[in-house]
PDB file of C-alpha atoms in Angstrom:
ATOM      1  CA  MET Q1047     110.224 102.826 131.492  1.00  0.00           C
ATOM      2  CA  GLY Q1048     106.891 103.776 129.944  1.00  0.00           C
ATOM      3  CA  THR Q1049     108.480 104.090 126.512  1.00  0.00           C
ATOM      4  CA  LEU Q1050     110.003 100.621 126.822  1.00  0.00           C
ATOM      5  CA  ALA Q1051     106.661  99.193 127.915  1.00  0.00           C
ATOM      6  CA  ALA Q1052     104.987 100.665 124.816  1.00  0.00           C
ATOM      7  CA  LEU Q1053     107.846  99.345 122.686  1.00  0.00           C
ATOM      8  CA  GLY Q1054     107.326  95.901 124.198  1.00  0.00           C
ATOM      9  CA  TYR Q1055     103.729  95.844 122.970  1.00  0.00           C
ATOM     10  CA  HIS Q1056     104.838  96.418 119.382  1.00  0.00           C
ATOM     11  CA  LEU Q1057     107.672  93.888 119.629  1.00  0.00           C
ATOM     12  CA  VAL Q1058     105.281  91.216 120.883  1.00  0.00           C
ATOM     13  CA  SER Q1059     102.962  91.994 117.978  1.00  0.00           C
ATOM     14  CA  TYR Q1060     105.870  91.873 115.510  1.00  0.00           C
ATOM     15  CA  ARG Q1061     106.983  88.496 116.864  1.00  0.00           C
ATOM     16  CA  ARG Q1062     103.771  87.078 115.445  1.00  0.00           C
ATOM     17  CA  THR Q1063     104.062  88.736 112.025  1.00  0.00           C
ATOM     18  CA  TRP Q1064     107.802  89.002 111.271  1.00  0.00           C
ATOM     19  CA  ARG Q1065     107.699  86.170 108.717  1.00  0.00           C
ATOM     20  CA  SER Q1066     105.547  88.291 106.439  1.00  0.00           C
ATOM     21  CA  THR Q1067     108.335  90.898 106.225  1.00  0.00           C
ATOM     22  CA  VAL Q1068     111.090  88.506 105.121  1.00  0.00           C
ATOM     23  CA  PHE Q1069     110.022  88.557 101.468  1.00  0.00           C
ATOM     24  CA  SER Q1070     109.808  92.345 101.333  1.00  0.00           C
ATOM     25  CA  SER Q1071     113.163  92.708 103.111  1.00  0.00           C
ATOM     26  CA  PHE Q1072     115.196  90.443 100.810  1.00  0.00           C
ATOM     27  CA  ALA Q1073     113.380  89.294  97.670  1.00  0.00           C
ATOM     28  CA  LEU Q1074     111.859  92.626  96.642  1.00  0.00           C
ATOM     29  CA  PRO Q1075     115.143  94.612  96.942  1.00  0.00           C
ATOM     30  CA  ALA Q1076     116.965  91.910  94.976  1.00  0.00           C
ATOM     31  CA  MET Q1077     114.364  91.940  92.194  1.00  0.00           C
ATOM     32  CA  PHE Q1078     114.342  95.736  92.045  1.00  0.00           C
ATOM     33  CA  LEU Q1079     118.132  95.871  91.872  1.00  0.00           C
ATOM     34  CA  ILE Q1080     118.097  93.353  89.038  1.00  0.00           C
ATOM     35  CA  ALA Q1081     115.332  95.222  87.202  1.00  0.00           C
ATOM     36  CA  MET Q1082     116.800  98.707  87.606  1.00  0.00           C
ATOM     37  CA  GLY Q1083     120.465  98.181  88.381  1.00  0.00           C
ATOM     38  CA  VAL Q1084     121.265  95.350  85.978  1.00  0.00           C
ATOM     39  CA  THR Q1085     118.865  95.724  83.046  1.00  0.00           C
ATOM     40  CA  VAL Q1086     118.316  99.480  82.975  1.00  0.00           C
ATOM     41  CA  GLY Q1087     121.778  99.920  84.462  1.00  0.00           C
ATOM     42  CA  SER Q1088     123.457  98.298  81.460  1.00  0.00           C
ATOM     43  CA  TYR Q1089     121.728 100.838  79.220  1.00  0.00           C
ATOM     44  CA  VAL Q1090     122.760 103.757  81.434  1.00  0.00           C
ATOM     45  CA  ASP Q1091     126.355 102.506  81.819  1.00  0.00           C
ATOM     46  CA  ALA Q1092     126.733 102.164  78.055  1.00  0.00           C
ATOM     47  CA  ARG Q1093     125.689 105.760  77.454  1.00  0.00           C
ATOM     48  CA  SER Q1094     126.393 107.906  80.498  1.00  0.00           C
ATOM     49  CA  GLY Q1095     127.989 105.694  83.116  1.00  0.00           C
ATOM     50  CA  ALA Q1096     131.171 107.777  83.161  1.00  0.00           C
ATOM     51  CA  ALA Q1097     129.179 110.786  84.359  1.00  0.00           C
ATOM     52  CA  LEU Q1098     128.161 108.907  87.514  1.00  0.00           C
ATOM     53  CA  GLY Q1099     131.655 107.626  88.245  1.00  0.00           C
ATOM     54  CA  VAL Q1100     130.387 104.163  89.261  1.00  0.00           C
ATOM     55  CA  PRO Q1101     128.143 101.506  87.690  1.00  0.00           C
ATOM     56  CA  TYR Q1102     124.504 102.506  87.781  1.00  0.00           C
ATOM     57  CA  LEU Q1103     123.618  99.626  90.106  1.00  0.00           C
ATOM     58  CA  ASP Q1104     126.186 100.852  92.622  1.00  0.00           C
ATOM     59  CA  TYR Q1105     124.765 104.368  92.270  1.00  0.00           C
ATOM     60  CA  ILE Q1106     121.105 103.549  92.852  1.00  0.00           C
ATOM     61  CA  GLY Q1107     121.745 100.842  95.479  1.00  0.00           C
ATOM     62  CA  PRO Q1108     122.200 103.230  98.418  1.00  0.00           C
ATOM     63  CA  GLY Q1109     119.418 105.413  97.065  1.00  0.00           C
ATOM     64  CA  LEU Q1110     117.067 102.451  97.118  1.00  0.00           C
ATOM     65  CA  LEU Q1111     118.250 101.654 100.642  1.00  0.00           C
ATOM     66  CA  ALA Q1112     117.181 105.115 101.807  1.00  0.00           C
ATOM     67  CA  SER Q1113     113.955 104.837  99.815  1.00  0.00           C
ATOM     68  CA  THR Q1114     113.248 101.496 101.492  1.00  0.00           C
ATOM     69  CA  ALA Q1115     113.564 103.223 104.856  1.00  0.00           C
ATOM     70  CA  LEU Q1116     110.990 105.728 103.643  1.00  0.00           C
ATOM     71  CA  GLN Q1117     108.644 102.939 102.559  1.00  0.00           C
ATOM     72  CA  VAL Q1118     108.940 101.193 105.933  1.00  0.00           C
ATOM     73  CA  ALA Q1119     108.181 104.508 107.644  1.00  0.00           C
ATOM     74  CA  VAL Q1120     105.109 104.972 105.448  1.00  0.00           C
ATOM     75  CA  GLY Q1121     103.901 101.483 106.246  1.00  0.00           C
ATOM     76  CA  GLU Q1122     104.278 101.920 109.998  1.00  0.00           C
ATOM     77  CA  SER Q1123     103.097 105.513 110.407  1.00  0.00           C
ATOM     78  CA  THR Q1124      99.874 105.614 108.390  1.00  0.00           C
ATOM     79  CA  TRP Q1125      97.353 102.773 108.780  1.00  0.00           C
ATOM     80  CA  PRO Q1126      98.840 101.310 111.999  1.00  0.00           C
ATOM     81  CA  VAL Q1127      98.614 104.706 113.725  1.00  0.00           C
ATOM     82  CA  PHE Q1128      95.152 105.416 112.323  1.00  0.00           C
ATOM     83  CA  SER Q1129      94.023 101.933 113.367  1.00  0.00           C
ATOM     84  CA  ALA Q1130      95.357 102.381 116.892  1.00  0.00           C
ATOM     85  CA  PHE Q1131      93.184 105.490 117.223  1.00  0.00           C
ATOM     86  CA  ASN Q1132      90.049 104.540 115.321  1.00  0.00           C
ATOM     87  CA  TRP Q1133      89.704 100.787 114.779  1.00  0.00           C
ATOM     88  CA  ILE Q1134      91.365  98.699 117.488  1.00  0.00           C
ATOM     89  CA  ARG Q1135      91.914 101.716 119.806  1.00  0.00           C
ATOM     90  CA  SER Q1136      95.078 100.250 121.301  1.00  0.00           C
ATOM     91  CA  TYR Q1137      96.398 103.733 122.069  1.00  0.00           C
ATOM     92  CA  HIS Q1138      93.350 104.402 124.225  1.00  0.00           C
ATOM     93  CA  ALA Q1139      93.877 101.114 126.036  1.00  0.00           C
ATOM     94  CA  MET Q1140      97.489 102.068 126.728  1.00  0.00           C
ATOM     95  CA  ARG Q1141      96.438 105.510 127.939  1.00  0.00           C
ATOM     96  CA  ALA Q1142      94.105 103.860 130.434  1.00  0.00           C
ATOM     97  CA  THR Q1143      97.248 102.487 132.110  1.00  0.00           C
ATOM     98  CA  PRO Q1144      99.952 104.615 133.785  1.00  0.00           C
ATOM     99  CA  LEU Q1145     101.577 105.151 130.368  1.00  0.00           C
ATOM    100  CA  THR Q1146     101.753 108.787 129.295  1.00  0.00           C
ATOM    101  CA  THR Q1147     100.854 109.986 125.816  1.00  0.00           C
ATOM    102  CA  GLY Q1148     104.491 110.791 125.129  1.00  0.00           C
ATOM    103  CA  ALA Q1149     105.597 107.303 126.168  1.00  0.00           C
ATOM    104  CA  ILE Q1150     102.986 105.698 123.923  1.00  0.00           C
ATOM    105  CA  MET Q1151     104.147 107.671 120.917  1.00  0.00           C
ATOM    106  CA  ARG Q1152     107.860 107.285 121.623  1.00  0.00           C
ATOM    107  CA  GLY Q1153     107.451 103.528 122.023  1.00  0.00           C
ATOM    108  CA  HIS Q1154     105.847 103.286 118.587  1.00  0.00           C
ATOM    109  CA  LEU Q1155     108.510 105.527 117.035  1.00  0.00           C
ATOM    110  CA  LEU Q1156     111.256 103.450 118.624  1.00  0.00           C
ATOM    111  CA  TYR Q1157     109.687 100.304 117.214  1.00  0.00           C
ATOM    112  CA  LEU Q1158     109.602 101.975 113.799  1.00  0.00           C
ATOM    113  CA  ALA Q1159     113.298 102.841 114.144  1.00  0.00           C
ATOM    114  CA  LEU Q1160     114.101  99.186 114.859  1.00  0.00           C
ATOM    115  CA  ARG Q1161     112.023  98.022 111.874  1.00  0.00           C
ATOM    116  CA  THR Q1162     113.815 100.497 109.651  1.00  0.00           C
ATOM    117  CA  ALA Q1163     117.225  99.393 110.920  1.00  0.00           C
ATOM    118  CA  LEU Q1164     116.396  95.737 110.221  1.00  0.00           C
ATOM    119  CA  ALA Q1165     115.207  96.585 106.707  1.00  0.00           C
ATOM    120  CA  ALA Q1166     118.371  98.598 106.055  1.00  0.00           C
ATOM    121  CA  VAL Q1167     120.633  95.764 107.252  1.00  0.00           C
ATOM    122  CA  ALA Q1168     118.711  93.335 105.046  1.00  0.00           C
ATOM    123  CA  PHE Q1169     119.164  95.658 102.070  1.00  0.00           C
ATOM    124  CA  LEU Q1170     122.906  95.854 102.716  1.00  0.00           C
ATOM    125  CA  LEU Q1171     123.079  92.061 102.680  1.00  0.00           C
ATOM    126  CA  VAL Q1172     121.324  92.101  99.312  1.00  0.00           C
ATOM    127  CA  LEU Q1173     123.747  94.714  97.957  1.00  0.00           C
ATOM    128  CA  LEU Q1174     126.804  92.746  99.074  1.00  0.00           C
ATOM    129  CA  PRO Q1175     126.765  89.984  96.407  1.00  0.00           C
ATOM    130  CA  PHE Q1176     126.213  92.620  93.711  1.00  0.00           C
ATOM    131  CA  GLY Q1177     129.567  94.165  94.629  1.00  0.00           C
ATOM    132  CA  ALA Q1178     127.912  97.526  95.303  1.00  0.00           C
ATOM    133  CA  LEU Q1179     129.605  98.184  98.662  1.00  0.00           C
ATOM    134  CA  HIS Q1180     132.889 100.019  98.129  1.00  0.00           C
ATOM    135  CA  SER Q1181     133.740 101.077 101.652  1.00  0.00           C
ATOM    136  CA  TRP Q1182     133.676  99.766 105.211  1.00  0.00           C
ATOM    137  CA  TRP Q1183     131.609 102.873 105.969  1.00  0.00           C
ATOM    138  CA  ALA Q1184     128.724 100.915 104.424  1.00  0.00           C
ATOM    139  CA  LEU Q1185     128.293  99.359 107.870  1.00  0.00           C
ATOM    140  CA  ALA Q1186     127.095 102.789 109.027  1.00  0.00           C
ATOM    141  CA  ALA Q1187     124.451 103.109 106.282  1.00  0.00           C
ATOM    142  CA  PRO Q1188     121.594 101.866 108.517  1.00  0.00           C
ATOM    143  CA  LEU Q1189     122.059 104.949 110.718  1.00  0.00           C
ATOM    144  CA  PRO Q1190     121.007 107.530 108.084  1.00  0.00           C
ATOM    145  CA  ALA Q1191     118.328 105.081 106.943  1.00  0.00           C
ATOM    146  CA  VAL Q1192     116.848 105.161 110.439  1.00  0.00           C
ATOM    147  CA  LEU Q1193     117.019 108.974 110.449  1.00  0.00           C
ATOM    148  CA  VAL Q1194     115.160 109.057 107.124  1.00  0.00           C
ATOM    149  CA  GLY Q1195     112.489 106.772 108.518  1.00  0.00           C
ATOM    150  CA  LEU Q1196     111.999 108.875 111.639  1.00  0.00           C
ATOM    151  CA  ALA Q1197     112.139 112.161 109.706  1.00  0.00           C
ATOM    152  CA  PHE Q1198     109.164 111.020 107.652  1.00  0.00           C
ATOM    153  CA  ALA Q1199     107.367 108.992 110.314  1.00  0.00           C
ATOM    154  CA  ALA Q1200     107.276 111.667 113.016  1.00  0.00           C
ATOM    155  CA  PRO Q1201     105.213 114.210 111.038  1.00  0.00           C
ATOM    156  CA  THR Q1202     103.170 111.400 109.483  1.00  0.00           C
ATOM    157  CA  PHE Q1203     102.241 110.228 112.978  1.00  0.00           C
ATOM    158  CA  GLY Q1204     100.741 113.666 113.503  1.00  0.00           C
ATOM    159  CA  PHE Q1205      98.962 113.517 110.151  1.00  0.00           C
ATOM    160  CA  ALA Q1206      97.521 110.066 110.860  1.00  0.00           C
ATOM    161  CA  ALA Q1207      96.325 111.244 114.271  1.00  0.00           C
ATOM    162  CA  ALA Q1208      94.575 114.274 112.748  1.00  0.00           C
ATOM    163  CA  VAL Q1209      92.659 112.813 109.778  1.00  0.00           C
ATOM    164  CA  ASP Q1210      89.222 111.237 110.140  1.00  0.00           C
ATOM    165  CA  SER Q1211      89.488 108.859 107.175  1.00  0.00           C
ATOM    166  CA  ASP Q1212      92.236 106.574 105.912  1.00  0.00           C
ATOM    167  CA  GLY Q1213      91.442 107.810 102.414  1.00  0.00           C
ATOM    168  CA  TYR Q1214      93.752 110.749 103.066  1.00  0.00           C
ATOM    169  CA  PHE Q1215      96.697 108.357 102.941  1.00  0.00           C
ATOM    170  CA  ALA Q1216      96.181 107.906  99.202  1.00  0.00           C
ATOM    171  CA  VAL Q1217      96.666 111.660  98.836  1.00  0.00           C
ATOM    172  CA  LEU Q1218      99.825 111.432 100.936  1.00  0.00           C
ATOM    173  CA  PHE Q1219     101.209 108.720  98.680  1.00  0.00           C
ATOM    174  CA  ARG Q1220     100.346 110.475  95.423  1.00  0.00           C
ATOM    175  CA  LEU Q1221     101.431 113.994  96.330  1.00  0.00           C
ATOM    176  CA  VAL Q1222     104.347 113.334  98.691  1.00  0.00           C
ATOM    177  CA  VAL Q1223     105.716 109.799  98.805  1.00  0.00           C
ATOM    178  CA  VAL Q1224     105.822 108.961  95.099  1.00  0.00           C
ATOM    179  CA  PRO Q1225     107.215 112.337  93.923  1.00  0.00           C
ATOM    180  CA  MET Q1226     109.762 112.295  96.735  1.00  0.00           C
ATOM    181  CA  SER Q1227     110.893 108.790  95.780  1.00  0.00           C
ATOM    182  CA  LEU Q1228     111.277 109.756  92.127  1.00  0.00           C
ATOM    183  CA  PHE Q1229     112.925 113.164  92.428  1.00  0.00           C
ATOM    184  CA  ALA Q1230     115.078 113.033  95.577  1.00  0.00           C
ATOM    185  CA  GLY Q1231     118.249 111.666  94.014  1.00  0.00           C
ATOM    186  CA  VAL Q1232     117.490 107.959  94.200  1.00  0.00           C
ATOM    187  CA  PHE Q1233     117.700 107.318  90.445  1.00  0.00           C
ATOM    188  CA  PHE Q1234     119.600 110.315  89.076  1.00  0.00           C
ATOM    189  CA  PRO Q1235     121.555 113.330  90.379  1.00  0.00           C
ATOM    190  CA  VAL Q1236     119.362 116.106  91.770  1.00  0.00           C
ATOM    191  CA  GLY Q1237     121.593 118.634  90.034  1.00  0.00           C
ATOM    192  CA  ASP Q1238     119.978 117.651  86.720  1.00  0.00           C
ATOM    193  CA  LEU Q1239     116.572 118.961  87.870  1.00  0.00           C
ATOM    194  CA  PRO Q1240     115.212 122.483  87.215  1.00  0.00           C
ATOM    195  CA  ALA Q1241     115.858 124.930  90.041  1.00  0.00           C
ATOM    196  CA  PRO Q1242     112.352 124.779  91.639  1.00  0.00           C
ATOM    197  CA  ALA Q1243     112.314 120.966  91.656  1.00  0.00           C
ATOM    198  CA  ARG Q1244     115.887 120.927  92.932  1.00  0.00           C
ATOM    199  CA  ALA Q1245     114.904 123.182  95.845  1.00  0.00           C
ATOM    200  CA  LEU Q1246     112.070 120.807  96.777  1.00  0.00           C
ATOM    201  CA  ALA Q1247     114.459 117.862  96.634  1.00  0.00           C
ATOM    202  CA  TYR Q1248     116.894 119.657  98.943  1.00  0.00           C
ATOM    203  CA  ALA Q1249     114.069 120.295 101.409  1.00  0.00           C
ATOM    204  CA  SER Q1250     112.967 116.650 101.474  1.00  0.00           C
ATOM    205  CA  PRO Q1251     114.421 114.328 104.109  1.00  0.00           C
ATOM    206  CA  LEU Q1252     114.910 111.569 101.549  1.00  0.00           C
ATOM    207  CA  TRP Q1253     117.574 113.439  99.532  1.00  0.00           C
ATOM    208  CA  HIS Q1254     119.673 113.978 102.635  1.00  0.00           C
ATOM    209  CA  GLY Q1255     119.359 110.309 103.541  1.00  0.00           C
ATOM    210  CA  VAL Q1256     120.269 109.263 100.001  1.00  0.00           C
ATOM    211  CA  GLU Q1257     123.386 111.439 100.130  1.00  0.00           C
ATOM    212  CA  LEU Q1258     124.461 109.944 103.457  1.00  0.00           C
ATOM    213  CA  CYS Q1259     123.786 106.350 102.400  1.00  0.00           C
ATOM    214  CA  ARG Q1260     125.563 106.853  99.067  1.00  0.00           C
ATOM    215  CA  ALA Q1261     128.568 108.404 100.788  1.00  0.00           C
ATOM    216  CA  ALA Q1262     128.703 105.427 103.153  1.00  0.00           C
ATOM    217  CA  THR Q1263     128.488 102.660 100.529  1.00  0.00           C
ATOM    218  CA  LEU Q1264     130.722 104.362  97.952  1.00  0.00           C
ATOM    219  CA  GLY Q1265     133.163 105.978 100.382  1.00  0.00           C
ATOM    220  CA  THR Q1266     132.715 109.391  98.755  1.00  0.00           C
ATOM    221  CA  PRO Q1267     131.981 112.872 100.166  1.00  0.00           C
ATOM    222  CA  THR Q1268     128.408 114.120 100.477  1.00  0.00           C
ATOM    223  CA  ALA Q1269     127.030 117.166  98.700  1.00  0.00           C
ATOM    224  CA  TRP Q1270     126.691 119.325 101.825  1.00  0.00           C
ATOM    225  CA  GLY Q1271     128.810 117.446 104.325  1.00  0.00           C
ATOM    226  CA  VAL Q1272     127.727 114.714 106.736  1.00  0.00           C
ATOM    227  CA  TRP Q1273     126.810 117.036 109.591  1.00  0.00           C
ATOM    228  CA  ALA Q1274     124.682 119.352 107.443  1.00  0.00           C
ATOM    229  CA  HIS Q1275     122.628 116.438 106.083  1.00  0.00           C
ATOM    230  CA  THR Q1276     122.304 114.980 109.567  1.00  0.00           C
ATOM    231  CA  ALA Q1277     121.194 118.332 110.974  1.00  0.00           C
ATOM    232  CA  VAL Q1278     118.409 118.629 108.391  1.00  0.00           C
ATOM    233  CA  LEU Q1279     117.151 115.133 109.205  1.00  0.00           C
ATOM    234  CA  LEU Q1280     117.229 115.862 112.941  1.00  0.00           C
ATOM    235  CA  ALA Q1281     115.310 119.093 112.335  1.00  0.00           C
ATOM    236  CA  TRP Q1282     112.617 117.130 110.481  1.00  0.00           C
ATOM    237  CA  ILE Q1283     112.445 114.640 113.348  1.00  0.00           C
ATOM    238  CA  ALA Q1284     112.207 117.348 116.016  1.00  0.00           C
ATOM    239  CA  ALA Q1285     109.518 119.314 114.183  1.00  0.00           C
ATOM    240  CA  GLY Q1286     107.558 116.171 113.362  1.00  0.00           C
ATOM    241  CA  TYR Q1287     107.797 114.928 116.929  1.00  0.00           C
ATOM    242  CA  ALA Q1288     106.408 118.199 118.294  1.00  0.00           C
ATOM    243  CA  LEU Q1289     103.524 118.097 115.808  1.00  0.00           C
ATOM    244  CA  ALA Q1290     102.753 114.434 116.488  1.00  0.00           C
ATOM    245  CA  LEU Q1291     102.855 114.856 120.270  1.00  0.00           C
ATOM    246  CA  ARG Q1292     100.401 117.727 120.032  1.00  0.00           C
ATOM    247  CA  ARG Q1293      97.990 115.699 117.921  1.00  0.00           C
ATOM    248  CA  PHE Q1294      98.346 112.583 120.080  1.00  0.00           C
ATOM    249  CA  THR Q1295      97.695 114.611 123.215  1.00  0.00           C
ATOM    250  CA  ARG Q1296      94.569 116.127 121.688  1.00  0.00           C
ATOM    251  CA  ARG Q1297      93.227 112.709 120.700  1.00  0.00           C
ATOM    252  CA  LEU Q1298      94.032 110.879 123.933  1.00  0.00           C
ATOM    253  CA  GLU Q1299      93.628 113.497 126.642  1.00  0.00           C
ATOM    254  CA  ASP Q1300      90.986 116.008 125.526  1.00  0.00           C
TER     255      ASP Q1300
END
């Protein structure tokens, strides 16, 4: 019940701000698909489209879906968490009630999962008129998108709870988020990378989410199998949750 109470706080807050997310959920994905999938895609299809097996837009569409989940996770697990500790101190207000630290954190993570699911569904609706959905399994694509979001958000919750300045988030973006978005299979096959970079891509949660989303929308097998990719994402979530709970407990109970 405590987790649902914490979730309710975030849902009430989102009810007042949801309109600001409509543009980012629909217009931005559509523009990016046109910019990358249609314009750049025509160039790629003319020269190496056969190597991908599908039009470039259809190839990057599910990758961008997974990357969108990552971006939502970044947005909800950096400044909002830091703010709840240091600026508006809403976590401290919650802890002054019967809510436990674990319930506070789980409520925020559950809210993030719902935000990610909504963004993924919106992205699927954008992909539909482009003809990029080749299988009914595309309906399941929001599930790996949510796992990607949680796999990144859980450890980032711990990071945001540990730092003493929001300036560290710029480092997170430059050294983790941007490289991960570029080299985790969103825009080109990971197999084309050098071995060290390929190993880093395999270790990142985004690549596993991209593989699962691409398999769902295209109706094709994944590189390692569905359960192997899912297991890696769940391992990221479990490890990140343990780290975040430790940091939250230190901030709210010490």
